Amino acid sequence: MMGEVDYLERKGVIGRLKTLSKPTGKPLWGAAVRTMLIIILAGILASYLGFGEGVGAVVSITLFACIIIDQPLPFRKVLPLAAVGAFLMSMAFASASIALLSLPVFIVLTAIWAFFPLSLYIFGDAEGLFGFMIFSSYFIATTLVKSSLTTLGWVECVLFAYLIASILLVLKFFGRDSYTRKMVAVGFLPQTHTNKMVSIRKNMAGLSIKKSFNDLLKDGVYLTGLRGYGKMVQSRLSGKTAEVFRGFMEESDAVSAQIADHIVNKRGGVDLQNLKSKFKELNFYKGDVDGLDAAKKVSKTFMSLIEGANAMISVVPTNEEHVKITSTHVPVTETLRSKFNLDSLYIRHALRFTIAMTIALLFIYLDHTRDALWIAMGVLIIIKPDVTSTIDNMILRVSFNLFAIILAIILAFFFPHDVLLIFALLALFFFRAFFPTYMGLSVMALTLFVVFIWPTGTVFENAVARLVDISIGALSSLFVVYAILPKRLTMNLPEQLSRVIKANQEYMEVVLVSGEEYDHKKATSKLEKAFLEHSNLEVALKKVQDSFKDVSEDLTVYEEISAASYSLTADTSAVAGLIEYGAWERDLTPLNDLGSKLLEIISSAVEEDKKPQDWPDLSIYSKILDEALAGHRELEQYMSWMASDIQIMHDEVKKAAEMGALGRYRDLT
């Protein structure tokens, strides 16, 4: 039996580095090609037009602008984002120019530019990344701005950079229909997860699109959830029944992928004959097998969704109505009221970041040396919102800087300086391709770029200086997060599990109602919350697995509870789909009342670290099922499985309490 939290053995540096180095997506080769071509064009034009010392600013801001504009967002959202970016980066360079007037002015402006952009993290990671890039433009401005150009001249450099980068906006404008089609088609790809569909819906929220696109997007959301549910149904079957159902599922995946391709490429409808044949084979199949009826019902819903989608892409409507995709974003005022205070991890981070960067940039202001610049760069790229994340970032970035330095020295030994400049351009290309999905490799590429283009000293000297400076910056960052409003990002695994259970409870409460009270918007909002909490639980479980040794026994129990909870979300989604598509009018409130009570018992047990008490006889559930559904088997099987999911959660929570697993992992950093 495992001891208390204090005795959990953490993984070493090598183990953490392996974990931190894992990619979060695919390399962005297309974005890298576009960015490099535009940067080269911007640099050539700026030199030809006589921008002089402003060429460096043009090239740097062009890189930032390309990263912002090339975000996977629709044109109508990228356009204002680019406009705001151009304005703020212009003001950043203007501020850096004005700051040359006096030291007090520089300190005040630097504090403003460090604090407010970093505060955007309270609105989300995407907004925070945008704010970080805005501050990065001010950072670059403090290193490049000199009195040789006027304030207006530096602003012109930024606007010129955005003008060149706006080539990407033109491409997005002409490709906006293609973008919408690609997003709509994602739900029909067999490999798509529900979290991906939630992300797409968030990105497209507030936009007006064709009604057929909106209907396809909605069908894709349900199809994605149903596909996952179908896999669970299949796992509960055996023998010939499982084989027949698997054949239908495989064919439905193939047809669904064809529909996705036809949506993107405007190819009209697809041939459904083979799918219909598999559907008939399944529905004419006889046998007294548990789950067969549910498999048939799943197949009917699949056929309904796929036939409906195929009918929509088979015709080209004229003068089609446009509809607005609803948004579930929290109002700005509510976010500010709840998060703009010292209890917020990100506001604390913004304050620490402001103090650290003001001091670091002050040295650059007083002495424009290479060492001061890269020590400040080390602070910029390593300091994170909490102690643990800063240490992780330090391990990742210092390690990959070391790899880059070794590679730079080897290349310098075999190639002359002119060839190294070509390697520098290649390194910048790889930086854009690997950012932000391969952070370790992107750091390595950026280091190679800097080492190869630095105008003074040998490659060896530059490489070693870069490593020393980044290490000093890393240690400075660590000191700051320990000394100023110290805050470790704590993880409470049982609390997160309880949040997942409560999210399921809330989702159930808006689904298990009478048909006339069912609200699609509310149901979708609660589904998004449920999947968000599931995602957070997965992150917490992964962090425990990656950070500690000998925790497999506890994690197995937590993962069983997580799987049952996820299954409950999927079961509830299947019921929601049947209600919405079948215009279900029967009152399901009695099921809601009992289900909510059961989940409350489980949630309380997790929160209080005890065995679930006051567990009712679930035979009562069967009686309520019969009364509420009155023999309607299309819902009866799903509701029975929901009862099964809840029972599994109950049994595993009881087991976790007996093992002491609910008492551990409550205050981990």
mmCIF file of C-alpha atoms in Angstrom, residues 2-275:
data_model
loop_
_atom_site.group_PDB
_atom_site.id
_atom_site.type_symbol
_atom_site.label_atom_id
_atom_site.label_comp_id
_atom_site.label_asym_id
_atom_site.label_seq_id
_atom_site.Cartn_x
_atom_site.Cartn_y
_atom_site.Cartn_z
ATOM 1 C CA MET A 2 1.377 3.396 -0.928
ATOM 2 C CA GLY A 3 2.162 5.937 1.787
ATOM 3 C CA GLU A 4 1.225 9.582 2.029
ATOM 4 C CA VAL A 5 1.864 12.224 -0.635
ATOM 5 C CA ASP A 6 5.230 13.163 0.898
ATOM 6 C CA TYR A 7 6.567 9.708 0.053
ATOM 7 C CA LEU A 8 5.673 9.820 -3.622
ATOM 8 C CA GLU A 9 8.890 9.534 -5.588
ATOM 9 C CA ARG A 10 9.212 12.009 -8.437
ATOM 10 C CA LYS A 11 10.776 11.271 -11.811
ATOM 11 C CA GLY A 12 14.222 12.674 -12.545
ATOM 12 C CA VAL A 13 15.335 15.347 -15.007
ATOM 13 C CA ILE A 14 15.721 12.908 -17.902
ATOM 14 C CA GLY A 15 12.247 11.494 -17.350
ATOM 15 C CA ARG A 16 10.717 14.961 -17.216
ATOM 16 C CA LEU A 17 12.624 16.074 -20.320
ATOM 17 C CA LYS A 18 11.232 13.128 -22.284
ATOM 18 C CA THR A 19 7.732 14.061 -21.198
ATOM 19 C CA LEU A 20 8.138 17.781 -21.917
ATOM 20 C CA SER A 21 9.614 17.103 -25.363
ATOM 21 C CA LYS A 22 6.545 15.283 -26.656
ATOM 22 C CA PRO A 23 4.863 17.108 -29.573
ATOM 23 C CA THR A 24 1.354 18.494 -29.248
ATOM 24 C CA GLY A 25 0.573 18.336 -32.970
ATOM 25 C CA LYS A 26 2.057 18.091 -36.446
ATOM 26 C CA PRO A 27 4.774 20.404 -37.859
ATOM 27 C CA LEU A 28 3.295 23.415 -39.677
ATOM 28 C CA TRP A 29 5.218 23.048 -42.930
ATOM 29 C CA GLY A 30 2.779 25.087 -45.007
ATOM 30 C CA ALA A 31 2.799 27.953 -42.518
ATOM 31 C CA ALA A 32 6.612 27.850 -42.445
ATOM 32 C CA VAL A 33 6.870 28.123 -46.235
ATOM 33 C CA ARG A 34 4.406 31.022 -46.361
ATOM 34 C CA THR A 35 6.129 32.828 -43.495
ATOM 35 C CA MET A 36 9.625 32.529 -44.948
ATOM 36 C CA LEU A 37 8.566 33.745 -48.381
ATOM 37 C CA ILE A 38 6.825 36.770 -46.856
ATOM 38 C CA ILE A 39 9.754 37.548 -44.510
ATOM 39 C CA ILE A 40 12.223 37.447 -47.401
ATOM 40 C CA LEU A 41 9.939 39.686 -49.464
ATOM 41 C CA ALA A 42 9.540 42.122 -46.555
ATOM 42 C CA GLY A 43 13.307 42.267 -45.958
ATOM 43 C CA ILE A 44 14.121 42.876 -49.642
ATOM 44 C CA LEU A 45 11.470 45.585 -50.038
ATOM 45 C CA ALA A 46 12.441 47.303 -46.777
ATOM 46 C CA SER A 47 16.087 47.424 -47.865
ATOM 47 C CA TYR A 48 15.159 48.690 -51.337
ATOM 48 C CA LEU A 49 12.899 51.405 -49.909
ATOM 49 C CA GLY A 50 15.626 52.649 -47.589
ATOM 50 C CA PHE A 51 14.325 51.696 -44.152
ATOM 51 C CA GLY A 52 17.933 51.465 -42.959
ATOM 52 C CA GLU A 53 18.109 50.402 -39.303
ATOM 53 C CA GLY A 54 14.383 49.729 -39.453
ATOM 54 C CA VAL A 55 14.865 46.615 -41.643
ATOM 55 C CA GLY A 56 15.378 44.463 -38.540
ATOM 56 C CA ALA A 57 12.112 45.742 -37.101
ATOM 57 C CA VAL A 58 10.295 45.027 -40.379
ATOM 58 C CA VAL A 59 11.579 41.443 -40.494
ATOM 59 C CA SER A 60 10.810 40.766 -36.798
ATOM 60 C CA ILE A 61 7.287 42.185 -36.897
ATOM 61 C CA THR A 62 6.582 40.370 -40.162
ATOM 62 C CA LEU A 63 7.346 37.103 -38.372
ATOM 63 C CA PHE A 64 4.995 37.999 -35.499
ATOM 64 C CA ALA A 65 2.280 39.166 -37.891
ATOM 65 C CA CYS A 66 2.474 35.940 -39.907
ATOM 66 C CA ILE A 67 2.127 33.836 -36.754
ATOM 67 C CA ILE A 68 -0.960 35.819 -35.700
ATOM 68 C CA ILE A 69 -2.625 35.849 -39.112
ATOM 69 C CA ASP A 70 -1.904 32.177 -39.778
ATOM 70 C CA GLN A 71 -3.836 31.048 -36.706
ATOM 71 C CA PRO A 72 -6.483 28.384 -37.524
ATOM 72 C CA LEU A 73 -9.308 30.906 -37.308
ATOM 73 C CA PRO A 74 -11.904 32.075 -39.854
ATOM 74 C CA PHE A 75 -11.194 35.253 -41.825
ATOM 75 C CA ARG A 76 -13.763 37.322 -39.923
ATOM 76 C CA LYS A 77 -11.922 36.643 -36.661
ATOM 77 C CA VAL A 78 -8.377 36.916 -37.986
ATOM 78 C CA LEU A 79 -9.027 40.317 -39.605
ATOM 79 C CA PRO A 80 -9.799 42.219 -36.374
ATOM 80 C CA LEU A 81 -7.063 40.261 -34.569
ATOM 81 C CA ALA A 82 -4.529 41.395 -37.169
ATOM 82 C CA ALA A 83 -5.782 44.999 -36.971
ATOM 83 C CA VAL A 84 -5.461 45.036 -33.181
ATOM 84 C CA GLY A 85 -2.019 43.442 -33.461
ATOM 85 C CA ALA A 86 -0.845 46.085 -35.934
ATOM 86 C CA PHE A 87 -2.098 48.897 -33.700
ATOM 87 C CA LEU A 88 -0.607 47.525 -30.464
ATOM 88 C CA MET A 89 2.750 46.638 -32.022
ATOM 89 C CA SER A 90 2.919 50.124 -33.557
ATOM 90 C CA MET A 91 2.281 51.584 -30.114
ATOM 91 C CA ALA A 92 4.944 49.255 -28.644
ATOM 92 C CA PHE A 93 7.595 50.625 -31.013
ATOM 93 C CA ALA A 94 6.358 54.177 -30.485
ATOM 94 C CA SER A 95 6.637 53.653 -26.718
ATOM 95 C CA ALA A 96 10.173 52.278 -27.048
ATOM 96 C CA SER A 97 11.097 55.368 -29.085
ATOM 97 C CA ILE A 98 9.506 57.768 -26.585
ATOM 98 C CA ALA A 99 11.224 55.907 -23.737
ATOM 99 C CA LEU A 100 14.580 57.111 -25.073
ATOM 100 C CA LEU A 101 13.710 60.515 -23.565
ATOM 101 C CA SER A 102 14.395 59.476 -19.970
ATOM 102 C CA LEU A 103 14.904 56.503 -17.670
ATOM 103 C CA PRO A 104 11.710 57.065 -15.579
ATOM 104 C CA VAL A 105 9.618 57.152 -18.763
ATOM 105 C CA PHE A 106 11.217 53.891 -19.885
ATOM 106 C CA ILE A 107 10.471 52.163 -16.551
ATOM 107 C CA VAL A 108 6.813 53.260 -16.529
ATOM 108 C CA LEU A 109 6.186 52.271 -20.161
ATOM 109 C CA THR A 110 7.943 48.922 -19.744
ATOM 110 C CA ALA A 111 5.843 48.084 -16.691
ATOM 111 C CA ILE A 112 2.652 48.900 -18.624
ATOM 112 C CA TRP A 113 3.658 46.855 -21.661
ATOM 113 C CA ALA A 114 4.687 43.881 -19.506
ATOM 114 C CA PHE A 115 1.661 43.757 -17.206
ATOM 115 C CA PHE A 116 -1.403 44.312 -19.368
ATOM 116 C CA PRO A 117 -0.595 42.017 -22.341
ATOM 117 C CA LEU A 118 0.315 39.161 -19.967
ATOM 118 C CA SER A 119 -2.938 39.727 -18.066
ATOM 119 C CA LEU A 120 -4.806 38.486 -21.134
ATOM 120 C CA TYR A 121 -4.129 34.920 -19.969
ATOM 121 C CA ILE A 122 -7.147 35.252 -17.654
ATOM 122 C CA PHE A 123 -9.322 35.042 -20.792
ATOM 123 C CA GLY A 124 -7.690 31.846 -22.089
ATOM 124 C CA ASP A 125 -4.508 30.415 -23.599
ATOM 125 C CA ALA A 126 -5.168 31.821 -27.086
ATOM 126 C CA GLU A 127 -5.676 35.337 -25.746
ATOM 127 C CA GLY A 128 -2.636 34.930 -23.505
ATOM 128 C CA LEU A 129 -0.436 33.860 -26.425
ATOM 129 C CA PHE A 130 -1.573 36.942 -28.345
ATOM 130 C CA GLY A 131 -0.656 39.123 -25.357
ATOM 131 C CA PHE A 132 2.744 37.439 -25.070
ATOM 132 C CA MET A 133 3.452 38.210 -28.716
ATOM 133 C CA ILE A 134 2.448 41.844 -28.173
ATOM 134 C CA PHE A 135 4.946 42.122 -25.340
ATOM 135 C CA SER A 136 7.555 40.303 -27.451
ATOM 136 C CA SER A 137 7.195 43.102 -30.007
ATOM 137 C CA TYR A 138 7.947 45.637 -27.250
ATOM 138 C CA PHE A 139 10.929 43.500 -26.190
ATOM 139 C CA ILE A 140 12.265 43.564 -29.756
ATOM 140 C CA ALA A 141 11.580 47.305 -29.932
ATOM 141 C CA THR A 142 13.735 48.023 -26.862
ATOM 142 C CA THR A 143 16.646 46.196 -28.494
ATOM 143 C CA LEU A 144 16.276 47.765 -31.964
ATOM 144 C CA VAL A 145 14.955 51.291 -31.459
ATOM 145 C CA LYS A 146 17.573 54.025 -31.668
ATOM 146 C CA SER A 147 17.410 57.772 -32.142
ATOM 147 C CA SER A 148 18.462 57.430 -35.794
ATOM 148 C CA LEU A 149 14.772 57.037 -36.718
ATOM 149 C CA THR A 150 11.877 59.162 -35.515
ATOM 150 C CA THR A 151 8.973 57.721 -33.543
ATOM 151 C CA LEU A 152 6.827 57.954 -36.662
ATOM 152 C CA GLY A 153 9.528 56.167 -38.624
ATOM 153 C CA TRP A 154 9.428 53.152 -36.281
ATOM 154 C CA VAL A 155 5.641 53.063 -36.503
ATOM 155 C CA GLU A 156 5.944 53.043 -40.289
ATOM 156 C CA CYS A 157 8.237 49.991 -40.019
ATOM 157 C CA VAL A 158 5.542 48.069 -38.117
ATOM 158 C CA LEU A 159 2.736 49.095 -40.456
ATOM 159 C CA PHE A 160 4.864 48.198 -43.480
ATOM 160 C CA ALA A 161 5.540 44.759 -41.985
ATOM 161 C CA TYR A 162 1.817 44.184 -41.481
ATOM 162 C CA LEU A 163 1.129 45.442 -44.990
ATOM 163 C CA ILE A 164 3.409 42.743 -46.421
ATOM 164 C CA ALA A 165 2.071 40.102 -44.033
ATOM 165 C CA SER A 166 -1.477 40.971 -45.115
ATOM 166 C CA ILE A 167 -0.799 38.796 -48.147
ATOM 167 C CA LEU A 168 -1.905 36.012 -45.805
ATOM 168 C CA LEU A 169 -5.138 37.901 -45.140
ATOM 169 C CA VAL A 170 -5.808 38.005 -48.874
ATOM 170 C CA LEU A 171 -5.240 34.247 -49.051
ATOM 171 C CA LYS A 172 -7.575 33.716 -46.099
ATOM 172 C CA PHE A 173 -10.236 35.942 -47.676
ATOM 173 C CA PHE A 174 -10.318 33.960 -50.907
ATOM 174 C CA GLY A 175 -10.105 30.695 -48.972
ATOM 175 C CA ARG A 176 -12.831 31.501 -46.418
ATOM 176 C CA ASP A 177 -15.364 29.172 -48.044
ATOM 177 C CA SER A 178 -12.742 26.441 -48.158
ATOM 178 C CA TYR A 179 -11.950 27.034 -44.472
ATOM 179 C CA THR A 180 -15.622 26.724 -43.509
ATOM 180 C CA ARG A 181 -15.950 23.534 -45.525
ATOM 181 C CA LYS A 182 -12.878 22.037 -43.866
ATOM 182 C CA MET A 183 -14.195 22.852 -40.400
ATOM 183 C CA VAL A 184 -17.640 21.452 -41.228
ATOM 184 C CA ALA A 185 -16.059 18.289 -42.647
ATOM 185 C CA VAL A 186 -13.989 17.537 -39.529
ATOM 186 C CA GLY A 187 -16.966 15.979 -37.741
ATOM 187 C CA PHE A 188 -17.285 13.365 -40.493
ATOM 188 C CA LEU A 189 -13.665 12.212 -40.214
ATOM 189 C CA PRO A 190 -13.537 8.902 -38.287
ATOM 190 C CA GLN A 191 -10.463 9.947 -36.266
ATOM 191 C CA THR A 192 -12.063 13.132 -34.894
ATOM 192 C CA HIS A 193 -12.662 13.366 -31.147
ATOM 193 C CA THR A 194 -15.471 15.307 -29.512
ATOM 194 C CA ASN A 195 -12.998 17.765 -27.958
ATOM 195 C CA LYS A 196 -11.945 18.753 -31.462
ATOM 196 C CA MET A 197 -15.531 19.521 -32.400
ATOM 197 C CA VAL A 198 -15.941 21.626 -29.256
ATOM 198 C CA SER A 199 -12.832 23.604 -30.274
ATOM 199 C CA ILE A 200 -14.154 24.146 -33.807
ATOM 200 C CA ARG A 201 -17.498 25.323 -32.514
ATOM 201 C CA LYS A 202 -15.708 27.805 -30.226
ATOM 202 C CA ASN A 203 -13.587 29.157 -33.099
ATOM 203 C CA MET A 204 -16.643 29.610 -35.308
ATOM 204 C CA ALA A 205 -18.932 30.970 -32.578
ATOM 205 C CA GLY A 206 -20.639 34.201 -33.552
ATOM 206 C CA LEU A 207 -20.126 33.699 -37.286
ATOM 207 C CA SER A 208 -22.929 33.641 -39.825
ATOM 208 C CA ILE A 209 -22.731 30.652 -42.188
ATOM 209 C CA LYS A 210 -25.012 28.886 -44.642
ATOM 210 C CA LYS A 211 -27.795 26.934 -43.002
ATOM 211 C CA SER A 212 -26.673 23.722 -44.693
ATOM 212 C CA PHE A 213 -23.146 24.210 -43.300
ATOM 213 C CA ASN A 214 -24.596 24.806 -39.846
ATOM 214 C CA ASP A 215 -26.698 21.642 -40.117
ATOM 215 C CA LEU A 216 -23.692 19.638 -41.293
ATOM 216 C CA LEU A 217 -21.606 21.023 -38.435
ATOM 217 C CA LYS A 218 -24.324 20.023 -35.979
ATOM 218 C CA ASP A 219 -24.604 16.548 -37.528
ATOM 219 C CA GLY A 220 -20.815 16.207 -37.287
ATOM 220 C CA VAL A 221 -20.902 16.943 -33.560
ATOM 221 C CA TYR A 222 -23.514 14.238 -32.961
ATOM 222 C CA LEU A 223 -21.816 11.808 -35.333
ATOM 223 C CA THR A 224 -18.502 12.218 -33.501
ATOM 224 C CA GLY A 225 -20.096 11.482 -30.143
ATOM 225 C CA LEU A 226 -22.158 8.622 -31.563
ATOM 226 C CA ARG A 227 -19.072 7.070 -33.143
ATOM 227 C CA GLY A 228 -17.396 6.876 -29.745
ATOM 228 C CA TYR A 229 -20.565 5.493 -28.265
ATOM 229 C CA GLY A 230 -20.765 2.909 -31.041
ATOM 230 C CA LYS A 231 -17.334 1.630 -30.040
ATOM 231 C CA MET A 232 -18.578 1.127 -26.509
ATOM 232 C CA VAL A 233 -21.621 -0.735 -27.819
ATOM 233 C CA GLN A 234 -19.334 -2.919 -29.906
ATOM 234 C CA SER A 235 -17.160 -3.722 -26.859
ATOM 235 C CA ARG A 236 -20.247 -5.080 -25.101
ATOM 236 C CA LEU A 237 -21.085 -7.494 -27.923
ATOM 237 C CA SER A 238 -19.586 -10.870 -28.739
ATOM 238 C CA GLY A 239 -19.594 -13.584 -31.376
ATOM 239 C CA LYS A 240 -21.473 -13.150 -34.666
ATOM 240 C CA THR A 241 -23.332 -10.095 -33.360
ATOM 241 C CA ALA A 242 -20.080 -8.239 -32.724
ATOM 242 C CA GLU A 243 -18.798 -9.199 -36.185
ATOM 243 C CA VAL A 244 -21.924 -7.944 -37.974
ATOM 244 C CA PHE A 245 -21.983 -4.693 -36.018
ATOM 245 C CA ARG A 246 -18.261 -4.165 -36.600
ATOM 246 C CA GLY A 247 -18.826 -4.533 -40.333
ATOM 247 C CA PHE A 248 -21.482 -1.823 -40.233
ATOM 248 C CA MET A 249 -19.270 0.490 -38.171
ATOM 249 C CA GLU A 250 -16.295 0.061 -40.503
ATOM 250 C CA GLU A 251 -18.432 0.805 -43.558
ATOM 251 C CA SER A 252 -20.019 3.822 -41.857
ATOM 252 C CA ASP A 253 -16.520 5.162 -41.111
ATOM 253 C CA ALA A 254 -15.527 4.740 -44.756
ATOM 254 C CA VAL A 255 -18.681 6.485 -46.013
ATOM 255 C CA SER A 256 -18.312 9.233 -43.426
ATOM 256 C CA ALA A 257 -14.738 9.891 -44.590
ATOM 257 C CA GLN A 258 -16.001 10.102 -48.201
ATOM 258 C CA ILE A 259 -18.639 12.631 -47.155
ATOM 259 C CA ALA A 260 -15.918 14.735 -45.481
ATOM 260 C CA ASP A 261 -13.896 14.665 -48.709
ATOM 261 C CA HIS A 262 -16.938 15.589 -50.790
ATOM 262 C CA ILE A 263 -17.807 18.494 -48.462
ATOM 263 C CA VAL A 264 -14.312 19.963 -48.810
ATOM 264 C CA ASN A 265 -14.027 19.432 -52.561
ATOM 265 C CA LYS A 266 -17.673 20.142 -53.534
ATOM 266 C CA ARG A 267 -18.162 16.704 -55.102
ATOM 267 C CA GLY A 268 -21.835 16.161 -54.319
ATOM 268 C CA GLY A 269 -23.287 13.032 -52.734
ATOM 269 C CA VAL A 270 -21.658 9.650 -52.139
ATOM 270 C CA ASP A 271 -22.789 6.087 -52.852
ATOM 271 C CA LEU A 272 -24.561 4.589 -49.815
ATOM 272 C CA GLN A 273 -25.403 1.167 -51.268
ATOM 273 C CA ASN A 274 -22.782 -0.808 -49.345
ATOM 274 C CA LEU A 275 -23.690 0.947 -46.103
#
